[in-house]
Coordinates of C-alpha atoms and ligand atoms in Angstrom, one line a residue:
M23 CA -14.3 -4.7 -23.8
P24 CA -14.7 -0.9 -23.6
Q25 CA -12.7 1.9 -22.0
V26 CA -13.2 1.8 -18.2
F27 CA -12.7 5.0 -16.2
L28 CA -11.2 4.7 -12.7
Y29 CA -12.4 7.0 -9.9
D30 CA -10.1 7.0 -6.9
T31 CA -11.7 8.1 -3.6
T32 CA -8.8 7.3 -1.3
L33 CA -8.7 11.0 -0.2
R34 CA -12.4 10.9 0.9
D35 CA -13.8 7.4 1.5
G36 CA -10.2 6.0 2.1
T37 CA -9.6 8.4 4.9
Q38 CA -12.7 7.1 6.7
R39 CA -10.6 4.0 7.7
E40 CA -9.5 3.9 11.3
D41 CA -5.8 4.8 11.6
I42 CA -5.7 7.1 8.6
S43 CA -5.6 10.9 9.0
L44 CA -4.1 13.0 6.2
S45 CA -2.7 16.5 6.3
V46 CA -3.4 18.9 3.3
E47 CA 0.2 18.3 2.2
D48 CA -0.4 14.5 2.2
K49 CA -3.5 14.9 0.2
L50 CA -1.8 17.1 -2.3
S51 CA 1.1 14.7 -2.8
I52 CA -1.2 11.7 -3.3
T53 CA -3.3 13.7 -5.7
K54 CA -0.3 14.6 -7.9
R55 CA 1.0 11.0 -7.8
L56 CA -2.4 9.5 -8.8
A57 CA -2.8 12.1 -11.6
D58 CA 0.7 11.3 -12.9
F59 CA -0.3 7.7 -13.0
G60 CA -3.3 8.4 -15.1
I61 CA -6.3 7.8 -12.8
Q62 CA -9.1 9.5 -14.6
Y63 CA -11.0 10.9 -11.6
I64 CA -9.7 11.8 -8.2
E65 CA -12.2 12.6 -5.4
G66 CA -10.4 15.1 -3.2
G67 CA -12.8 15.5 -0.3
W68 CA -16.0 17.1 0.9
P69 CA -15.6 20.8 0.9
G70 CA -18.8 21.4 2.9
S71 CA -17.7 19.2 5.8
N72 CA -14.4 20.7 7.1
P73 CA -12.0 23.6 6.6
K74 CA -9.1 21.2 5.7
D75 CA -10.9 20.1 2.5
V76 CA -11.6 23.8 1.6
E77 CA -7.8 24.5 1.9
Y78 CA -7.0 21.4 -0.1
F79 CA -9.2 22.4 -3.0
T80 CA -7.8 25.9 -3.1
R81 CA -4.2 24.5 -3.3
A82 CA -5.1 21.6 -5.6
A83 CA -6.3 24.1 -8.2
E84 CA -2.6 25.1 -8.6
L85 CA -1.5 21.5 -9.4
D86 CA -0.9 20.4 -13.0
L87 CA -3.1 17.2 -13.1
G88 CA -2.9 16.7 -16.9
A89 CA -6.0 14.9 -18.2
T90 CA -7.1 13.8 -14.7
R91 CA -10.3 15.5 -13.4
L92 CA -10.4 16.6 -9.8
V93 CA -13.7 15.9 -8.0
A94 CA -15.4 17.6 -5.1
F95 CA -17.9 15.4 -3.2
G96 CA -21.1 16.4 -1.4
S97 CA -24.8 15.7 -0.8
T98 CA -27.9 17.0 -2.6
R99 CA -29.6 20.1 -1.2
H100 CA -31.4 19.7 2.1
K101 CA -35.1 18.9 2.3
H102 CA -37.5 21.8 2.0
T103 CA -35.0 24.4 0.9
T104 CA -33.7 25.8 -2.4
C105 CA -30.4 25.1 -4.1
K106 CA -29.6 28.8 -3.9
Q107 CA -29.9 28.8 -0.1
D108 CA -28.0 25.5 0.3
A109 CA -24.6 26.1 1.9
N110 CA -23.3 22.6 0.9
L111 CA -24.0 23.2 -2.8
H112 CA -22.2 26.5 -2.6
A113 CA -19.2 25.0 -1.0
L114 CA -19.1 22.4 -3.8
L115 CA -19.2 25.2 -6.5
D116 CA -16.6 27.2 -4.6
A117 CA -14.2 24.2 -4.7
N118 CA -13.9 25.1 -8.4
T119 CA -13.4 21.5 -9.7
P120 CA -14.4 20.5 -13.2
T121 CA -16.4 17.6 -11.8
I122 CA -18.8 17.3 -8.8
T123 CA -20.1 14.1 -7.3
L124 CA -23.5 14.4 -5.5
V125 CA -24.7 11.6 -3.3
G126 CA -28.4 10.9 -2.9
K127 CA -30.7 8.3 -1.4
S128 CA -32.0 5.5 -3.6
W129 CA -33.5 3.2 -1.0
D130 CA -37.0 4.1 0.1
Y131 CA -36.3 2.8 3.6
H132 CA -33.5 5.3 4.0
V133 CA -35.5 8.2 2.6
R134 CA -38.2 7.6 5.2
Q135 CA -36.1 6.5 8.2
V136 CA -32.9 8.5 7.9
L137 CA -33.8 11.5 5.7
D138 CA -37.2 11.7 7.3
T139 CA -38.9 13.0 4.2
T140 CA -41.3 11.9 1.4
L141 CA -40.2 9.9 -1.6
E142 CA -41.3 12.7 -3.8
E143 CA -39.2 15.3 -2.0
N144 CA -36.1 13.1 -2.2
L145 CA -36.6 12.9 -6.0
A146 CA -36.9 16.7 -6.1
M147 CA -33.8 17.2 -4.0
I148 CA -31.8 15.1 -6.5
R149 CA -33.3 16.7 -9.6
D150 CA -32.9 20.3 -8.4
S151 CA -29.4 19.9 -7.2
I152 CA -28.1 18.2 -10.3
A153 CA -29.8 20.8 -12.6
Y154 CA -28.3 23.6 -10.4
L155 CA -24.7 22.3 -10.8
K156 CA -25.2 21.5 -14.5
D157 CA -26.3 25.1 -15.0
A158 CA -23.0 26.2 -13.5
G159 CA -21.3 24.2 -16.3
R160 CA -19.9 21.3 -14.2
E161 CA -19.7 17.6 -15.0
V162 CA -22.0 15.9 -12.5
I163 CA -21.6 12.4 -11.2
F164 CA -24.6 11.1 -9.2
D165 CA -23.8 8.5 -6.5
A166 CA -27.0 6.5 -5.8
E167 CA -26.3 5.4 -2.2
H168 CA -27.5 1.9 -1.2
F169 CA -28.6 1.3 -4.8
F170 CA -28.5 -2.5 -4.7
D171 CA -30.4 -2.8 -1.4
G172 CA -32.8 -0.2 -2.7
F173 CA -33.4 -2.0 -6.0
L174 CA -34.2 -5.3 -4.1
A175 CA -36.5 -3.5 -1.7
N176 CA -38.4 -1.2 -4.1
R177 CA -37.2 -1.6 -7.7
D178 CA -39.5 1.0 -9.1
Y179 CA -38.4 3.7 -6.7
A180 CA -34.7 2.9 -7.1
L181 CA -35.1 3.3 -10.9
A182 CA -37.1 6.4 -10.5
V183 CA -34.2 7.9 -8.6
L184 CA -31.8 7.2 -11.4
E185 CA -34.3 8.6 -14.0
A186 CA -34.7 11.7 -11.9
A187 CA -30.9 12.2 -11.9
A188 CA -30.6 11.4 -15.6
S189 CA -33.4 13.8 -16.6
A190 CA -31.7 16.6 -14.7
G191 CA -28.5 16.1 -16.8
A192 CA -26.3 13.8 -14.6
D193 CA -23.3 12.7 -16.7
W194 CA -22.8 9.5 -14.8
L195 CA -25.0 7.4 -12.5
I196 CA -23.0 5.4 -9.9
L197 CA -24.7 2.4 -8.4
C198 CA -23.3 2.2 -4.8
E199 CA -23.0 -1.0 -2.9
T200 CA -22.8 1.0 0.3
N201 CA -23.1 -1.7 2.9
G202 CA -20.7 -4.0 1.0
G203 CA -22.8 -7.2 1.5
K204 CA -23.8 -8.2 -2.0
L205 CA -22.3 -11.1 -4.0
P206 CA -21.0 -10.8 -7.6
W207 CA -23.8 -12.5 -9.4
E208 CA -26.4 -10.3 -7.7
V209 CA -24.4 -7.2 -8.7
E210 CA -24.0 -8.3 -12.3
Q211 CA -27.7 -9.1 -12.7
I212 CA -28.9 -5.9 -11.2
V213 CA -26.5 -3.8 -13.3
R214 CA -27.8 -5.6 -16.4
E215 CA -31.4 -4.8 -15.5
V216 CA -30.6 -1.1 -15.0
R217 CA -28.7 -1.0 -18.3
Q218 CA -31.9 -2.1 -20.1
T219 CA -33.8 1.0 -18.9
I220 CA -31.1 3.7 -18.4
N221 CA -28.9 5.2 -21.2
T222 CA -26.7 7.4 -19.0
P223 CA -23.2 5.9 -18.5
L224 CA -23.1 3.8 -15.3
G225 CA -20.5 3.3 -12.7
C226 CA -20.1 1.2 -9.5
H227 CA -19.0 2.0 -6.0
C228 CA -18.4 -1.2 -3.9
H229 CA -17.3 -1.9 -0.4
N230 CA -15.6 -5.1 0.7
D231 CA -17.7 -6.2 3.7
S232 CA -18.5 -9.6 2.1
G233 CA -14.9 -10.0 0.9
C234 CA -16.2 -9.3 -2.6
G235 CA -15.3 -5.6 -3.2
V236 CA -13.1 -6.4 -6.1
A237 CA -15.3 -9.3 -7.5
N238 CA -18.4 -7.1 -7.3
S239 CA -16.6 -4.3 -9.2
L240 CA -15.6 -6.7 -12.0
A241 CA -19.1 -8.1 -12.1
A242 CA -20.5 -4.6 -12.4
V243 CA -18.2 -4.0 -15.4
R244 CA -19.5 -7.2 -17.0
G245 CA -23.0 -6.0 -16.3
G246 CA -22.3 -2.7 -18.2
C247 CA -20.6 -0.2 -15.8
T248 CA -17.8 1.8 -17.4
Q249 CA -16.7 3.7 -14.3
V250 CA -15.2 1.9 -11.3
Q251 CA -14.9 3.8 -8.0
G252 CA -12.5 2.5 -5.3
T253 CA -9.4 3.3 -3.4
T254 CA -5.7 2.7 -3.7
N255 CA -4.8 -0.4 -1.6
G256 CA -8.5 -0.8 -0.7
Y257 CA -8.4 1.7 2.2
G258 CA -11.8 2.7 3.5
E259 CA -14.4 2.5 6.2
R260 CA -14.9 -0.8 8.1
V261 CA -13.1 -3.4 6.1
G262 CA -12.4 -1.1 3.2
N263 CA -13.5 0.0 -0.3
A264 CA -13.1 -2.0 -3.5
N265 CA -9.3 -2.1 -4.1
L266 CA -8.3 -0.3 -7.3
T267 CA -4.8 -1.7 -7.0
T268 CA -6.3 -5.2 -7.8
I269 CA -9.2 -4.1 -10.0
L270 CA -7.0 -2.2 -12.4
P271 CA -4.7 -5.1 -13.5
D272 CA -7.7 -7.5 -13.4
L273 CA -9.6 -5.2 -15.9
Q274 CA -6.6 -4.5 -18.1
L275 CA -4.8 -7.9 -18.1
K276 CA -7.6 -10.3 -17.7
M277 CA -10.8 -8.7 -19.0
D278 CA -9.2 -6.8 -22.0
C279 CA -10.5 -3.5 -20.8
Q280 CA -8.6 -0.3 -21.8
V281 CA -7.9 1.6 -18.6
V282 CA -4.4 3.1 -18.4
A283 CA -1.4 3.0 -20.8
P284 CA 0.6 -0.2 -20.4
E285 CA 3.7 1.8 -19.3
R286 CA 1.7 3.3 -16.5
L287 CA 0.5 -0.1 -15.3
R288 CA 4.2 -0.9 -14.8
E289 CA 4.3 1.8 -12.1
L290 CA 1.4 0.3 -10.2
T291 CA 3.6 -1.3 -7.5
A292 CA 5.5 1.9 -6.9
L293 CA 2.2 3.9 -6.7
S294 CA 0.7 1.5 -4.2
R295 CA 3.8 1.6 -2.0
Y296 CA 4.0 5.4 -2.2
V297 CA 0.4 5.8 -1.0
A298 CA 1.0 3.3 1.8
E299 CA 4.0 5.4 2.8
V300 CA 2.1 8.7 2.8
V301 CA -0.9 7.3 4.8
N302 CA 1.7 5.8 7.1
L303 CA 0.5 2.2 7.0
K304 CA 2.6 -0.9 6.4
H305 CA 2.3 -2.0 2.8
D306 CA 0.4 -5.3 2.6
D307 CA 3.1 -7.9 1.6
H308 CA 0.4 -10.3 0.5
A309 CA -1.7 -8.0 -1.6
P310 CA -2.5 -9.4 -5.1
Y311 CA -0.2 -8.1 -7.9
I312 CA 1.7 -5.5 -6.0
G313 CA 2.5 -7.2 -2.6
H314 CA 6.2 -7.9 -1.8
S315 CA 5.2 -11.6 -1.7
A316 CA 2.9 -11.6 -4.8
F317 CA 5.5 -13.3 -6.9
A318 CA 7.7 -14.8 -4.1
H319 CA 8.6 -18.5 -4.3
K320 CA 9.7 -20.4 -1.2
G321 CA 9.3 -24.1 -1.9
G322 CA 12.4 -25.5 -3.7
I323 CA 10.3 -27.3 -6.3
H324 CA 8.5 -24.1 -7.3
V325 CA 11.7 -22.1 -7.6
A326 CA 13.4 -24.8 -9.6
A327 CA 10.4 -24.7 -12.0
V328 CA 10.3 -20.9 -12.2
L329 CA 14.0 -20.9 -13.1
K330 CA 13.2 -23.1 -16.1
S331 CA 10.1 -21.3 -17.1
S332 CA 8.7 -18.3 -15.2
D333 CA 5.1 -18.9 -16.1
T334 CA 5.0 -22.3 -14.4
Y335 CA 4.0 -20.8 -11.0
Q336 CA 3.1 -17.3 -11.9
H337 CA -0.3 -16.1 -13.3
I338 CA 1.3 -13.0 -15.1
D339 CA 4.7 -11.5 -15.8
P340 CA 5.2 -9.5 -12.6
A341 CA 7.0 -6.7 -14.7
L342 CA 3.6 -5.8 -16.2
V343 CA 2.6 -4.3 -12.8
G344 CA 6.1 -3.2 -11.8
N345 CA 6.6 -6.1 -9.4
E346 CA 9.3 -8.8 -9.5
T347 CA 9.8 -12.5 -9.0
R348 CA 11.6 -13.3 -5.7
S349 CA 13.0 -16.4 -4.4
I350 CA 12.7 -16.7 -0.6
I351 CA 15.7 -18.2 1.1
S352 CA 15.0 -20.4 4.0
E353 CA 15.7 -23.9 5.3
L354 CA 13.0 -25.1 2.9
S355 CA 15.1 -23.7 0.0
G356 CA 16.6 -25.8 -2.8
R357 CA 19.7 -24.8 -4.8
G358 CA 17.4 -23.0 -7.2
N359 CA 16.4 -20.4 -4.6
I360 CA 20.1 -19.5 -4.1
L361 CA 20.9 -19.5 -7.8
Y362 CA 18.0 -17.3 -8.5
R363 CA 19.0 -14.7 -6.0
A364 CA 22.7 -14.8 -7.0
Q365 CA 21.7 -14.3 -10.7
A366 CA 19.5 -11.3 -9.7
L367 CA 22.6 -9.8 -8.0
G368 CA 24.9 -10.6 -11.0
I369 CA 26.9 -13.1 -9.0
D370 CA 28.1 -16.3 -10.7
L371 CA 28.3 -19.3 -8.3
N372 CA 29.6 -22.7 -9.0
G373 CA 27.8 -25.8 -7.7
D374 CA 30.0 -26.1 -4.6
E375 CA 29.4 -22.5 -3.6
V376 CA 25.7 -22.8 -4.0
Q377 CA 25.8 -25.9 -1.8
K378 CA 27.9 -24.0 0.8
V379 CA 25.4 -21.1 1.1
L380 CA 22.6 -23.6 1.3
N381 CA 24.3 -25.5 4.1
D382 CA 25.2 -22.3 6.0
I383 CA 21.6 -21.2 5.8
K384 CA 20.2 -24.5 7.0
R385 CA 22.7 -24.6 9.9
L386 CA 22.1 -21.0 10.9
E387 CA 18.3 -21.5 10.7
Y388 CA 18.7 -24.5 13.0
E389 CA 20.7 -22.2 15.4
G390 CA 17.8 -19.7 15.4
F391 CA 18.4 -17.3 12.5
T392 CA 15.6 -16.8 10.0
F393 CA 16.3 -15.5 6.6
E394 CA 12.9 -15.0 5.1
A395 CA 12.6 -11.4 6.2
A396 CA 16.4 -10.7 6.5
E397 CA 17.2 -10.6 2.8
A398 CA 20.2 -8.3 3.3
S399 CA 21.9 -11.0 5.4
V400 CA 21.4 -13.5 2.5
E401 CA 22.7 -11.0 0.0
L402 CA 25.7 -10.5 2.1
M403 CA 26.5 -14.2 2.2
L404 CA 26.5 -14.1 -1.6
Y405 CA 28.6 -10.9 -1.9
R406 CA 31.2 -12.5 0.3
L407 CA 31.6 -15.3 -2.2
R408 CA 32.6 -12.8 -4.9
P409 CA 36.2 -13.2 -6.0
G410 CA 38.4 -10.6 -4.3
Y411 CA 35.7 -9.6 -1.7
V412 CA 37.3 -7.5 1.0
Q413 CA 35.4 -7.2 4.3
P414 CA 35.1 -3.5 5.0
F415 CA 35.8 -3.9 8.7
E416 CA 36.6 -6.7 11.1
L417 CA 35.6 -7.0 14.8
I418 CA 38.4 -7.5 17.4
D419 CA 36.5 -6.8 20.6
Y420 CA 33.4 -5.2 22.0
F421 CA 32.5 -4.4 25.6
V422 CA 29.1 -3.3 26.9
I423 CA 27.9 -2.2 30.3
S424 CA 24.5 -1.1 31.5
E425 CA 24.2 0.5 35.0
R426 CA 21.6 2.0 37.1
R427 CA 22.8 4.1 40.0
Q428 CA 21.0 6.0 42.7
N429 CA 20.5 9.7 41.5
R430 CA 22.2 9.0 38.2
G431 CA 19.6 6.9 36.5
L432 CA 20.2 4.4 33.8
L433 CA 23.2 4.6 31.5
S434 CA 24.6 2.2 28.9
E435 CA 28.1 2.5 27.4
A436 CA 29.8 0.4 24.7
T437 CA 33.3 0.2 23.4
V438 CA 34.1 -1.3 20.1
K439 CA 37.6 -2.3 18.7
V440 CA 37.5 -2.9 15.0
R441 CA 40.1 -3.1 12.2
V442 CA 39.2 -0.7 9.4
K443 CA 41.4 -0.3 6.2
G444 CA 44.4 -1.5 8.2
D445 CA 43.9 0.7 11.2
V446 CA 42.7 -0.4 14.6
K447 CA 39.9 1.9 15.8
F448 CA 38.9 1.9 19.5
T449 CA 35.6 3.8 20.0
A450 CA 33.1 4.4 22.8
G451 CA 29.4 5.1 22.5
E452 CA 26.7 6.0 25.0
G453 CA 23.0 5.3 24.7
N454 CA 19.7 4.8 26.5
G455 CA 20.2 1.0 26.2
P456 CA 23.1 -1.4 25.5
V457 CA 22.2 -2.0 21.8
N458 CA 21.8 1.8 21.2
A459 CA 25.3 2.3 22.8
L460 CA 26.8 -0.5 20.7
T461 CA 25.2 0.9 17.5
R462 CA 26.7 4.3 18.2
A463 CA 30.1 3.0 19.0
L464 CA 30.3 0.8 15.8
H465 CA 28.9 3.6 13.6
D466 CA 31.4 6.2 15.0
S467 CA 34.3 3.8 14.5
L468 CA 33.4 3.4 10.8
V469 CA 32.0 6.7 9.7
E470 CA 35.4 8.5 9.3
A471 CA 36.7 5.8 6.9
Y472 CA 33.2 5.4 5.2
P473 CA 31.4 8.8 5.1
T474 CA 28.5 7.2 3.2
L475 CA 27.4 5.8 6.6
Q476 CA 26.5 9.3 7.7
N477 CA 22.8 9.1 6.7
L478 CA 22.3 5.6 8.1
C479 CA 19.5 5.3 10.6
M480 CA 18.0 2.3 12.5
T481 CA 14.2 2.2 11.8
D482 CA 13.2 -1.0 13.6
Y483 CA 14.6 -3.4 16.2
K484 CA 12.7 -6.6 16.9
V485 CA 13.5 -9.3 19.5
R486 CA 12.0 -12.7 19.5
I487 CA 12.4 -15.2 22.3
L488 CA 12.7 -18.6 20.7
D489 CA 10.9 -21.5 22.0
G490 CA 13.3 -24.1 23.4
A491 CA 11.1 -26.9 22.1
T492 CA 11.8 -26.0 18.5
G493 CA 15.3 -27.5 18.7
T494 CA 17.1 -24.2 18.1
A495 CA 20.4 -23.8 19.8
A496 CA 20.0 -20.0 20.3
S497 CA 17.3 -18.6 22.5
I498 CA 17.1 -15.0 21.1
R499 CA 16.6 -13.8 17.6
V500 CA 17.1 -10.1 16.6
L501 CA 15.9 -8.5 13.4
I502 CA 17.2 -5.0 12.7
D503 CA 16.0 -2.6 9.9
F504 CA 18.2 0.2 8.7
Q505 CA 17.5 2.9 6.2
S506 CA 19.7 5.1 4.1
D507 CA 19.1 7.2 1.0
G508 CA 15.5 5.9 0.7
K509 CA 16.5 2.2 0.8
K510 CA 15.6 -0.1 3.6
W511 CA 17.0 -3.5 4.5
T512 CA 16.7 -6.1 7.2
T513 CA 19.4 -8.3 8.8
V514 CA 19.2 -11.0 11.4
G515 CA 21.3 -12.3 14.3
A516 CA 20.7 -15.1 16.8
S517 CA 22.5 -16.1 20.0
P518 CA 21.7 -17.2 23.6
N519 CA 22.9 -13.7 24.5
I520 CA 20.8 -10.7 23.4
I521 CA 23.8 -8.4 22.9
E522 CA 25.6 -10.9 20.7
A523 CA 22.4 -11.6 18.7
S524 CA 22.1 -7.8 18.2
W525 CA 25.8 -7.4 17.3
R526 CA 25.5 -10.0 14.6
A527 CA 22.5 -8.3 13.0
L528 CA 24.1 -4.9 13.5
S529 CA 27.5 -5.7 12.0
D530 CA 25.8 -7.4 9.0
S531 CA 23.7 -4.3 8.5
M532 CA 26.7 -1.9 8.5
E533 CA 28.6 -4.2 6.2
Y534 CA 25.6 -4.5 3.9
A535 CA 25.4 -0.7 3.8
L536 CA 29.0 -0.5 2.6
V537 CA 28.9 -3.3 -0.1
R538 CA 25.3 -3.3 -1.4
Q539 CA 25.1 -3.1 -5.1
D540 CA 22.5 -0.4 -5.7
K541 CA 24.3 2.3 -3.7
Ligands
ZN608 ZN1 -18.3 4.4 0.0

């Protein structure tokens, strides 16, 4: 299979998703990261549409993007005007990018209904605009909007649009599946038919409305496209664009296409998480290849098999995309799940110890704990089995009050008595709630002996009321997320009392912060 070029439009089409709004800073940092990864084209925005994109292109010009080509996006000239008079085309040239993508109509219905002009004028708009930008020495990519719908409605006209763009010098013709409703075999067939009459390199731009954004892109490559447009993590308008984070490993590992260097592919998981972080959306745990759960095994039989031979329940070696095999610890676990996790932490366990951890987990889950998300609590159980393990602190007492008094409002106060390195510390903390006060008191009692706790910060606190019918002894479960030095972890506690449930998760979290291996 040939070289396939990736074209990432996260910064333009991706930002049309609800919930995403990027600052110029955000866009620049994503640009740099995508370029370092080796994406061939990065579409930065539409300079004719807003001042933010104008500033972005000015500042992006100063970035070292290596071999990656930055792309400005815009539409063809307006009807009944000249390119010279067209403000949009001028904004595109002023963005000073090596490549410009022009979008134009290829469905006759849209030309008449939306553009409200003649089929001939639309062809002239496309031809003139492309020739104008080619004269200015730019690489020009032509996005044929609604191409597949247009081809089915009026094949001759859709092909005439491509021919007009090609004759004006377009370097690429992109067949856009704008409404996202096509199925893979339709896409492959139409690309093949286009290939028979058009010699200019073809690309595809698919959306995911039929759940086939990735499949349609792969089908387009089979049909003869050598450029694939999409977005990192599939962000985009409505249900999203074709997801490059899935398409890339599919092309490279399953279809034998040459896309990026294999060592770059190993950074795919990190890239995907980075972009999720910058756009401020939770990373999708269940995304193919790069999700946290993509190679996670929960059933005891699966884990036992993976321990013997990793390919028994995995379609690829997760390291190829920078992900890892995980064994999920829960009441469904077998001994293999525990062994696998211990091995990953470099801890040798004998058979009795494995059984003890497994029994503890099953008992605690029966009491209301859940360990699937609270991996730090599981790791802590394993650390505690290490020979010579010394608990960094030990609780003696805690005391928490919450009061609401007339004219004084709401106040919570906690005192904590702990033994730390042989000393007994007695510390008080105030907060806007009892858990907040307890957290401060415990943190303050430890930070002098353990200065590494200085940067610790709680990032999430979740309470779940457990259904009495499930047979759990505790009625409240608390999950707490902490973060320090770029690392996040989750611990769990359960009890009939919300303060005690919180304490158990909290004290596990602080202990984990002090003993975790990757500090
Ligand atoms: Zn699109």
